[in-house]
Tab-separated table of N, CA and C and ligand atoms in Angstrom:
chain	number	residue	atom	x	y	z
V	1	MET	N	0.821	-1.197	0.000
V	1	MET	CA	0.000	0.000	0.000
V	1	MET	C	0.856	1.247	0.000
V	2	SER	N	2.126	1.045	-0.258
V	2	SER	CA	3.029	2.181	-0.274
V	2	SER	C	2.551	3.204	-1.294
V	3	GLY	N	2.501	4.456	-0.892
V	3	GLY	CA	2.078	5.507	-1.809
V	3	GLY	C	0.590	5.767	-1.795
V	4	SER	N	-0.180	4.904	-1.112
V	4	SER	CA	-1.627	5.100	-1.044
V	4	SER	C	-1.944	6.163	-0.006
V	5	SER	N	-3.075	6.843	-0.229
V	5	SER	CA	-3.526	7.783	0.799
V	5	SER	C	-4.175	6.985	1.922
V	6	LYS	N	-4.358	7.626	3.081
V	6	LYS	CA	-4.982	6.930	4.204
V	6	LYS	C	-6.401	6.490	3.849
V	7	GLU	N	-7.115	7.332	3.082
V	7	GLU	CA	-8.488	6.974	2.681
V	7	GLU	C	-8.464	5.727	1.787
V	8	GLU	N	-7.478	5.660	0.880
V	8	GLU	CA	-7.380	4.481	-0.001
V	8	GLU	C	-7.072	3.226	0.819
V	9	MET	N	-6.225	3.383	1.833
V	9	MET	CA	-5.901	2.224	2.679
V	9	MET	C	-7.145	1.723	3.403
V	10	VAL	N	-7.931	2.659	3.955
V	10	VAL	CA	-9.149	2.263	4.678
V	10	VAL	C	-10.105	1.569	3.705
V	11	ALA	N	-10.245	2.121	2.507
V	11	ALA	CA	-11.154	1.523	1.516
V	11	ALA	C	-10.696	0.112	1.163
V	12	GLN	N	-9.406	-0.084	1.010
V	12	GLN	CA	-8.900	-1.418	0.660
V	12	GLN	C	-9.138	-2.414	1.800
V	13	VAL	N	-8.867	-1.968	3.027
V	13	VAL	CA	-9.075	-2.866	4.176
V	13	VAL	C	-10.552	-3.242	4.280
V	14	LEU	N	-11.447	-2.242	4.089
V	14	LEU	CA	-12.890	-2.534	4.164
V	14	LEU	C	-13.295	-3.512	3.078
V	15	SER	N	-12.733	-3.332	1.877
V	15	SER	CA	-13.103	-4.233	0.787
V	15	SER	C	-12.596	-5.660	1.071
V	16	GLU	N	-11.409	-5.771	1.669
V	16	GLU	CA	-10.894	-7.105	2.007
V	16	GLU	C	-11.712	-7.731	3.144
V	17	LEU	N	-12.112	-6.903	4.112
V	17	LEU	CA	-12.943	-7.430	5.202
V	17	LEU	C	-14.257	-7.977	4.660
V	18	THR	N	-14.856	-7.221	3.717
V	18	THR	CA	-16.129	-7.642	3.140
V	18	THR	C	-15.962	-8.940	2.349
V	19	ALA	N	-14.820	-9.072	1.674
V	19	ALA	CA	-14.585	-10.299	0.890
V	19	ALA	C	-14.472	-11.507	1.807
V	20	VAL	N	-13.843	-11.329	2.962
V	20	VAL	CA	-13.624	-12.458	3.866
V	20	VAL	C	-14.824	-12.665	4.792
V	21	PHE	N	-15.404	-11.568	5.258
V	21	PHE	CA	-16.553	-11.644	6.187
V	21	PHE	C	-17.727	-10.885	5.559
V	22	PRO	N	-18.537	-11.550	4.696
V	22	PRO	CA	-19.608	-10.834	3.980
V	22	PRO	C	-20.569	-10.092	4.910
V	23	ALA	N	-20.706	-10.551	6.155
V	23	ALA	CA	-21.638	-9.884	7.077
V	23	ALA	C	-21.232	-8.441	7.345
V	24	THR	N	-19.974	-8.105	7.109
V	24	THR	CA	-19.537	-6.729	7.388
V	24	THR	C	-20.084	-5.732	6.363
V	25	GLN	N	-20.721	-6.253	5.267
V	25	GLN	CA	-21.296	-5.336	4.265
V	25	GLN	C	-22.307	-4.393	4.899
V	26	THR	N	-23.003	-4.891	5.904
V	26	THR	CA	-24.051	-4.064	6.508
V	26	THR	C	-23.541	-3.327	7.745
V	27	ALA	N	-22.263	-3.530	8.088
V	27	ALA	CA	-21.714	-2.863	9.269
V	27	ALA	C	-21.358	-1.414	8.945
V	28	THR	N	-21.386	-0.587	9.955
V	28	THR	CA	-21.007	0.819	9.785
V	28	THR	C	-19.687	1.064	10.501
V	29	LEU	N	-18.731	1.563	9.765
V	29	LEU	CA	-17.444	1.888	10.375
V	29	LEU	C	-17.607	3.168	11.207
V	30	LEU	N	-17.403	3.043	12.499
V	30	LEU	CA	-17.584	4.203	13.370
V	30	LEU	C	-16.309	5.031	13.495
V	31	ARG	N	-15.176	4.341	13.629
V	31	ARG	CA	-13.899	5.047	13.788
V	31	ARG	C	-12.820	4.255	13.077
V	32	HIS	N	-11.817	4.919	12.628
V	32	HIS	CA	-10.654	4.199	12.108
V	32	HIS	C	-9.403	5.040	12.357
V	33	ARG	N	-8.296	4.351	12.355
V	33	ARG	CA	-7.022	5.055	12.549
V	33	ARG	C	-5.964	4.324	11.742
V	34	VAL	N	-5.337	4.989	10.850
V	34	VAL	CA	-4.273	4.386	10.049
V	34	VAL	C	-2.947	4.690	10.738
V	35	VAL	N	-2.229	3.646	11.095
V	35	VAL	CA	-0.945	3.828	11.771
V	35	VAL	C	0.165	3.453	10.797
V	36	THR	N	0.992	4.372	10.481
V	36	THR	CA	2.149	4.066	9.640
V	36	THR	C	3.406	4.572	10.337
V	37	ASP	N	4.433	3.824	10.189
V	37	ASP	CA	5.704	4.230	10.796
V	37	ASP	C	6.827	3.840	9.841
V	38	PRO	N	7.167	4.751	8.921
V	38	PRO	CA	8.157	4.404	7.889
V	38	PRO	C	9.519	4.020	8.470
V	39	LYS	N	9.775	4.434	9.710
V	39	LYS	CA	11.086	4.127	10.294
V	39	LYS	C	11.057	2.865	11.149
V	40	SER	N	9.896	2.187	11.206
V	40	SER	CA	9.845	0.992	12.051
V	40	SER	C	10.633	-0.138	11.394
V	41	VAL	N	11.391	-0.795	12.180
V	41	VAL	CA	12.194	-1.915	11.697
V	41	VAL	C	12.481	-2.792	12.901
V	42	PHE	N	12.653	-4.076	12.681
V	42	PHE	CA	13.059	-4.879	13.822
V	42	PHE	C	14.361	-5.589	13.513
V	43	SER	N	15.038	-5.922	14.582
V	43	SER	CA	16.331	-6.564	14.448
V	43	SER	C	16.218	-7.955	15.049
V	44	ILE	N	16.362	-8.954	14.222
V	44	ILE	CA	16.202	-10.326	14.705
V	44	ILE	C	17.577	-10.912	14.985
V	45	ARG	N	17.750	-11.427	16.172
V	45	ARG	CA	19.019	-12.073	16.524
V	45	ARG	C	18.753	-13.555	16.729
V	46	PRO	N	19.701	-14.434	16.331
V	46	PRO	CA	19.466	-15.883	16.447
V	46	PRO	C	19.099	-16.308	17.868
V	47	ALA	N	19.672	-15.656	18.897
V	47	ALA	CA	19.438	-16.069	20.282
V	47	ALA	C	17.984	-15.886	20.703
V	48	VAL	N	17.259	-15.014	19.993
V	48	VAL	CA	15.874	-14.723	20.384
V	48	VAL	C	15.012	-15.988	20.324
V	49	GLU	N	15.275	-16.834	19.331
V	49	GLU	CA	14.418	-18.011	19.127
V	49	GLU	C	14.363	-18.882	20.379
V	50	ARG	N	15.479	-18.977	21.092
V	50	ARG	CA	15.520	-19.815	22.305
V	50	ARG	C	14.647	-19.243	23.416
V	51	LEU	N	14.422	-17.932	23.386
V	51	LEU	CA	13.635	-17.292	24.447
V	51	LEU	C	12.132	-17.377	24.194
V	52	ARG	N	11.751	-17.680	22.957
V	52	ARG	CA	10.321	-17.671	22.621
V	52	ARG	C	9.680	-18.969	23.112
V	53	PRO	N	8.572	-18.869	23.833
V	53	PRO	CA	7.945	-20.092	24.342
V	53	PRO	C	7.191	-20.838	23.239
V	54	PRO	N	7.092	-22.165	23.337
V	54	PRO	CA	6.264	-22.915	22.391
V	54	PRO	C	4.788	-22.607	22.656
V	55	PRO	N	3.886	-22.976	21.730
V	55	PRO	CA	2.477	-22.608	21.925
V	55	PRO	C	1.883	-23.160	23.211
V	56	CYS	N	2.294	-24.370	23.581
V	56	CYS	CA	1.770	-24.929	24.822
V	56	CYS	C	2.955	-25.299	25.697
V	57	PRO	N	3.402	-24.364	26.521
V	57	PRO	CA	4.610	-24.623	27.312
V	57	PRO	C	4.405	-25.675	28.381
V	58	ALA	N	3.137	-26.011	28.702
V	58	ALA	CA	2.794	-27.064	29.652
V	58	ALA	C	3.524	-26.969	30.978
V	59	PRO	N	3.445	-25.826	31.654
V	59	PRO	CA	3.970	-25.815	33.012
V	59	PRO	C	3.119	-26.751	33.873
V	60	ALA	N	3.759	-27.391	34.855
V	60	ALA	CA	3.084	-28.455	35.610
V	60	ALA	C	1.721	-28.031	36.148
V	61	LYS	N	1.607	-26.799	36.634
V	61	LYS	CA	0.346	-26.396	37.259
V	61	LYS	C	-0.680	-25.852	36.267
V	62	LEU	N	-0.264	-25.617	35.022
V	62	LEU	CA	-1.192	-25.054	34.026
V	62	LEU	C	-1.152	-25.889	32.741
V	63	PRO	N	-1.502	-27.177	32.798
V	63	PRO	CA	-1.365	-28.009	31.602
V	63	PRO	C	-2.312	-27.610	30.477
V	64	TRP	N	-3.343	-26.824	30.804
V	64	TRP	CA	-4.324	-26.401	29.804
V	64	TRP	C	-3.933	-25.079	29.129
V	65	LEU	N	-2.822	-24.494	29.529
V	65	LEU	CA	-2.455	-23.168	29.023
V	65	LEU	C	-1.832	-23.255	27.627
V	66	CYS	N	-2.377	-22.505	26.688
V	66	CYS	CA	-1.767	-22.387	25.355
V	66	CYS	C	-1.565	-20.901	25.047
V	67	LEU	N	-0.484	-20.601	24.399
V	67	LEU	CA	-0.146	-19.211	24.089
V	67	LEU	C	-0.238	-18.970	22.592
V	68	ALA	N	-0.654	-17.777	22.227
V	68	ALA	CA	-0.642	-17.392	20.816
V	68	ALA	C	-0.150	-15.961	20.721
V	69	GLY	N	0.549	-15.671	19.684
V	69	GLY	CA	1.058	-14.312	19.489
V	69	GLY	C	2.349	-14.380	18.706
V	70	ASP	N	2.686	-13.258	18.113
V	70	ASP	CA	3.879	-13.253	17.256
V	70	ASP	C	5.158	-13.528	18.036
V	71	TRP	N	5.091	-13.418	19.366
V	71	TRP	CA	6.274	-13.592	20.215
V	71	TRP	C	6.509	-15.061	20.595
V	72	THR	N	5.601	-15.941	20.213
V	72	THR	CA	5.805	-17.354	20.538
V	72	THR	C	6.697	-18.004	19.488
V	73	ARG	N	7.136	-19.243	19.762
V	73	ARG	CA	8.106	-19.915	18.895
V	73	ARG	C	7.406	-20.513	17.676
V	74	THR	N	7.442	-19.787	16.585
V	74	THR	CA	6.792	-20.243	15.358
V	74	THR	C	7.799	-20.618	14.285
V	75	GLY	N	9.050	-20.214	14.487
V	75	GLY	CA	10.027	-20.384	13.416
V	75	GLY	C	9.983	-19.213	12.445
V	76	TRP	N	9.005	-18.338	12.664
V	76	TRP	CA	8.881	-17.128	11.844
V	76	TRP	C	9.206	-15.917	12.695
V	77	PRO	N	9.625	-14.826	12.085
V	77	PRO	CA	9.832	-13.614	12.876
V	77	PRO	C	8.490	-13.062	13.379
V	78	ALA	N	8.554	-12.050	14.232
V	78	ALA	CA	7.344	-11.465	14.816
V	78	ALA	C	6.645	-10.583	13.791
V	79	THR	N	5.969	-11.247	12.862
V	79	THR	CA	5.231	-10.547	11.803
V	79	THR	C	3.782	-11.016	11.846
V	80	MET	N	2.963	-10.470	10.963
V	80	MET	CA	1.567	-10.901	10.908
V	80	MET	C	1.481	-12.378	10.533
V	81	GLU	N	2.376	-12.832	9.628
V	81	GLU	CA	2.383	-14.251	9.268
V	81	GLU	C	2.691	-15.103	10.499
V	82	GLY	N	3.718	-14.642	11.280
V	82	GLY	CA	4.079	-15.371	12.491
V	82	GLY	C	2.914	-15.435	13.461
V	83	ALA	N	2.174	-14.317	13.579
V	83	ALA	CA	1.035	-14.282	14.503
V	83	ALA	C	-0.036	-15.285	14.064
V	84	VAL	N	-0.295	-15.356	12.748
V	84	VAL	CA	-1.317	-16.286	12.247
V	84	VAL	C	-0.873	-17.736	12.486
V	85	ILE	N	0.386	-18.034	12.168
V	85	ILE	CA	0.896	-19.393	12.373
V	85	ILE	C	0.795	-19.764	13.851
V	86	SER	N	1.124	-18.814	14.716
V	86	SER	CA	1.048	-19.093	16.147
V	86	SER	C	-0.380	-19.396	16.577
V	87	GLY	N	-1.345	-18.661	16.033
V	87	GLY	CA	-2.750	-18.935	16.359
V	87	GLY	C	-3.159	-20.336	15.934
V	88	ILE	N	-2.694	-20.740	14.736
V	88	ILE	CA	-3.027	-22.089	14.249
V	88	ILE	C	-2.368	-23.141	15.142
V	89	GLN	N	-1.115	-22.892	15.532
V	89	GLN	CA	-0.416	-23.848	16.405
V	89	GLN	C	-1.159	-23.995	17.738
V	90	ALA	N	-1.565	-22.874	18.319
V	90	ALA	CA	-2.245	-22.925	19.620
V	90	ALA	C	-3.591	-23.629	19.480
V	91	ALA	N	-4.354	-23.279	18.427
V	91	ALA	CA	-5.664	-23.917	18.230
V	91	ALA	C	-5.496	-25.408	18.015
V	92	SER	N	-4.464	-25.777	17.250
V	92	SER	CA	-4.217	-27.193	16.976
V	92	SER	C	-3.907	-27.930	18.276
V	93	SER	N	-3.099	-27.308	19.132
V	93	SER	CA	-2.761	-27.947	20.400
V	93	SER	C	-3.999	-28.127	21.265
V	94	VAL	N	-4.887	-27.131	21.247
V	94	VAL	CA	-6.101	-27.214	22.067
V	94	VAL	C	-6.990	-28.359	21.577
V	95	VAL	N	-7.215	-28.456	20.260
V	95	VAL	CA	-8.107	-29.517	19.765
V	95	VAL	C	-7.487	-30.904	19.980
V	96	GLU	N	-6.155	-30.985	19.890
V	96	GLU	CA	-5.491	-32.269	20.183
V	96	GLU	C	-5.711	-32.662	21.641
V	97	THR	N	-5.653	-31.669	22.524
V	97	THR	CA	-5.829	-31.934	23.951
V	97	THR	C	-7.195	-32.551	24.231
V	98	VAL	N	-8.207	-32.140	23.482
V	98	VAL	CA	-9.548	-32.695	23.723
V	98	VAL	C	-9.823	-33.894	22.818
V	99	GLY	N	-8.773	-34.407	22.166
V	99	GLY	CA	-8.903	-35.656	21.414
V	99	GLY	C	-9.371	-35.507	19.982
V	100	LEU	N	-9.399	-34.275	19.469
V	100	LEU	CA	-9.796	-34.067	18.073
V	100	LEU	C	-8.551	-34.028	17.192
V	101	PRO	N	-8.712	-34.317	15.868
V	101	PRO	CA	-7.535	-34.274	15.001
V	101	PRO	C	-6.935	-32.870	14.940
V	102	SER	N	-5.615	-32.813	14.878
V	102	SER	CA	-4.962	-31.506	14.873
V	102	SER	C	-5.245	-30.770	13.560
V	103	ILE	N	-5.112	-29.462	13.636
V	103	ILE	CA	-5.336	-28.615	12.463
V	103	ILE	C	-4.007	-28.528	11.716
V	104	ALA	N	-4.051	-28.802	10.412
V	104	ALA	CA	-2.806	-28.760	9.647
V	104	ALA	C	-2.274	-27.332	9.620
V	105	ALA	N	-1.063	-27.154	10.097
V	105	ALA	CA	-0.468	-25.819	10.106
V	105	ALA	C	0.018	-25.472	8.705
V	106	ASP	N	-0.257	-24.258	8.304
V	106	ASP	CA	0.228	-23.784	7.014
V	106	ASP	C	1.749	-23.722	7.066
V	107	PRO	N	2.436	-24.426	6.164
V	107	PRO	CA	3.890	-24.401	6.232
V	107	PRO	C	4.482	-23.035	5.896
V	108	GLY	N	3.667	-22.117	5.405
V	108	GLY	CA	4.184	-20.788	5.080
V	108	GLY	C	4.937	-20.784	3.756
V	109	LEU	N	5.608	-19.707	3.536
V	109	LEU	CA	6.342	-19.566	2.276
V	109	LEU	C	7.558	-20.487	2.269
V	110	LYS	N	7.964	-20.916	1.068
V	110	LYS	CA	9.182	-21.717	0.974
V	110	LYS	C	10.384	-20.830	1.266
V	111	ARG	N	11.349	-21.390	1.976
V	111	ARG	CA	12.551	-20.613	2.264
V	111	ARG	C	13.391	-20.446	1.007
V	112	GLY	N	13.931	-19.276	0.853
V	112	GLY	CA	14.817	-19.016	-0.267
V	112	GLY	C	16.251	-19.426	0.058
V	113	TRP	N	17.133	-19.185	-0.873
V	113	TRP	CA	18.540	-19.581	-0.741
V	113	TRP	C	19.157	-19.007	0.523
V	114	LEU	N	18.959	-17.695	0.742
V	114	LEU	CA	19.589	-17.039	1.890
V	114	LEU	C	18.992	-17.554	3.203
V	115	ALA	N	17.653	-17.662	3.253
V	115	ALA	CA	17.003	-18.116	4.491
V	115	ALA	C	17.464	-19.520	4.861
V	116	ASN	N	17.675	-20.371	3.855
V	116	ASN	CA	18.127	-21.739	4.139
V	116	ASN	C	19.498	-21.748	4.797
V	117	ARG	N	20.298	-20.741	4.487
V	117	ARG	CA	21.634	-20.693	5.073
V	117	ARG	C	21.650	-19.992	6.437
V	118	LEU	N	20.673	-19.113	6.666
V	118	LEU	CA	20.679	-18.328	7.906
V	118	LEU	C	19.855	-18.961	9.030
V	119	ILE	N	18.817	-19.726	8.670
V	119	ILE	CA	17.877	-20.208	9.683
V	119	ILE	C	18.045	-21.712	9.858
V	120	ALA	N	18.160	-22.121	11.117
V	120	ALA	CA	18.283	-23.558	11.393
V	120	ALA	C	16.999	-24.270	10.986
V	121	PRO	N	17.090	-25.530	10.465
V	121	PRO	CA	15.881	-26.227	10.037
V	121	PRO	C	14.943	-26.515	11.210
N	15	FAD	C1	4.625	-0.021	13.510
N	15	FAD	C2	4.516	-1.509	13.169
N	15	FAD	C3	4.563	-1.901	11.840
N	15	FAD	C4	4.456	-3.254	11.510
N	15	FAD	N1	4.490	-3.611	10.202
N	15	FAD	C5	4.356	-4.898	9.874
N	15	FAD	C6	4.354	-5.285	8.502
N	15	FAD	O1	4.472	-4.475	7.589
N	15	FAD	N2	4.204	-6.612	8.210
N	15	FAD	C7	4.058	-7.544	9.199
N	15	FAD	O2	3.891	-8.733	8.878
N	15	FAD	N3	4.048	-7.202	10.498
N	15	FAD	C8	4.187	-5.909	10.862
N	15	FAD	N4	4.192	-5.546	12.176
N	15	FAD	C9	4.096	-6.609	13.194
N	15	FAD	C10	2.658	-7.080	13.340
N	15	FAD	O3	1.803	-5.979	13.540
N	15	FAD	C11	2.600	-8.003	14.557
N	15	FAD	O4	3.554	-9.055	14.387
N	15	FAD	C12	1.225	-8.631	14.728
N	15	FAD	O5	0.216	-7.647	14.759
N	15	FAD	C13	1.203	-9.411	16.029
N	15	FAD	O6	-0.077	-9.979	16.171
N	15	FAD	P1	-0.489	-10.555	17.565
N	15	FAD	O7	-1.880	-11.064	17.394
N	15	FAD	O8	0.557	-11.481	18.081
N	15	FAD	O9	-0.462	-9.306	18.568
N	15	FAD	P2	-1.236	-7.925	18.483
N	15	FAD	O10	-1.624	-7.580	17.076
N	15	FAD	O11	-0.370	-6.963	19.246
N	15	FAD	O12	-2.582	-8.225	19.254
N	15	FAD	C14	-2.605	-8.328	20.658
N	15	FAD	C15	-3.946	-7.739	21.110
N	15	FAD	O13	-4.123	-8.014	22.497
N	15	FAD	C16	-4.677	-6.874	23.090
N	15	FAD	N5	-4.367	-6.955	24.528
N	15	FAD	C17	-3.186	-6.767	25.143
N	15	FAD	N6	-3.322	-6.935	26.460
N	15	FAD	C18	-4.602	-7.251	26.674
N	15	FAD	C19	-5.362	-7.548	27.833
N	15	FAD	N7	-4.811	-7.568	29.048
N	15	FAD	N8	-6.668	-7.830	27.688
N	15	FAD	C20	-7.252	-7.838	26.463
N	15	FAD	N9	-6.589	-7.557	25.325
N	15	FAD	C21	-5.283	-7.276	25.435
N	15	FAD	C22	-4.006	-5.708	22.389
N	15	FAD	O14	-4.763	-4.528	22.522
N	15	FAD	C23	-3.996	-6.214	20.936
N	15	FAD	O15	-5.184	-5.878	20.244
N	15	FAD	C24	4.288	-4.211	12.537
N	15	FAD	C25	4.223	-3.804	13.876
N	15	FAD	C26	4.346	-2.482	14.186
N	15	FAD	C27	4.259	-2.054	15.639
């Protein structure tokens, strides 16, 4: 959406919402806020991966606890894709816990040449 006006961004988001959730066609947008930060960047260090908890860390006293969020251990950086993968991982763990078949996690994009050399399998 680089180069788009804020109004164009809102229109695009609304059109995508309507495509995915048709019920929103009749909804009225009351407020919106477009947040852009051209200087935002993150720095990923290999050591970070060890600090990220798995979706279901299973501490002894909280065996039912599952975590979701871009900060959990997904193998992806803390991006929107990582957040979605983490949600699928957590949901899959929950349904497995109650004896239902796990939800197939989207493997995401194929790693390119550089990623294969930088990221542990
Ligand atoms: C400026 C900026 C630019 C970014 N640009 C990109 C980009 O271009 N591409 C990309 O892939 N990613 C981008 N990201 C990262 C992306 O936004 C995050 O990785 C993603 O939104 C994380 O999703 P999440 O669901 O884990 O957490 P969040 O989206 O942070 O959702 C957590 C929610 O929990 C709510 N919450 C917190 N505490 C409580 C509480 N106690 N009770 C109830 N609710 C609570 C919060 O209000 C929030 O709505 C950007 C992030 C920032 C800050």
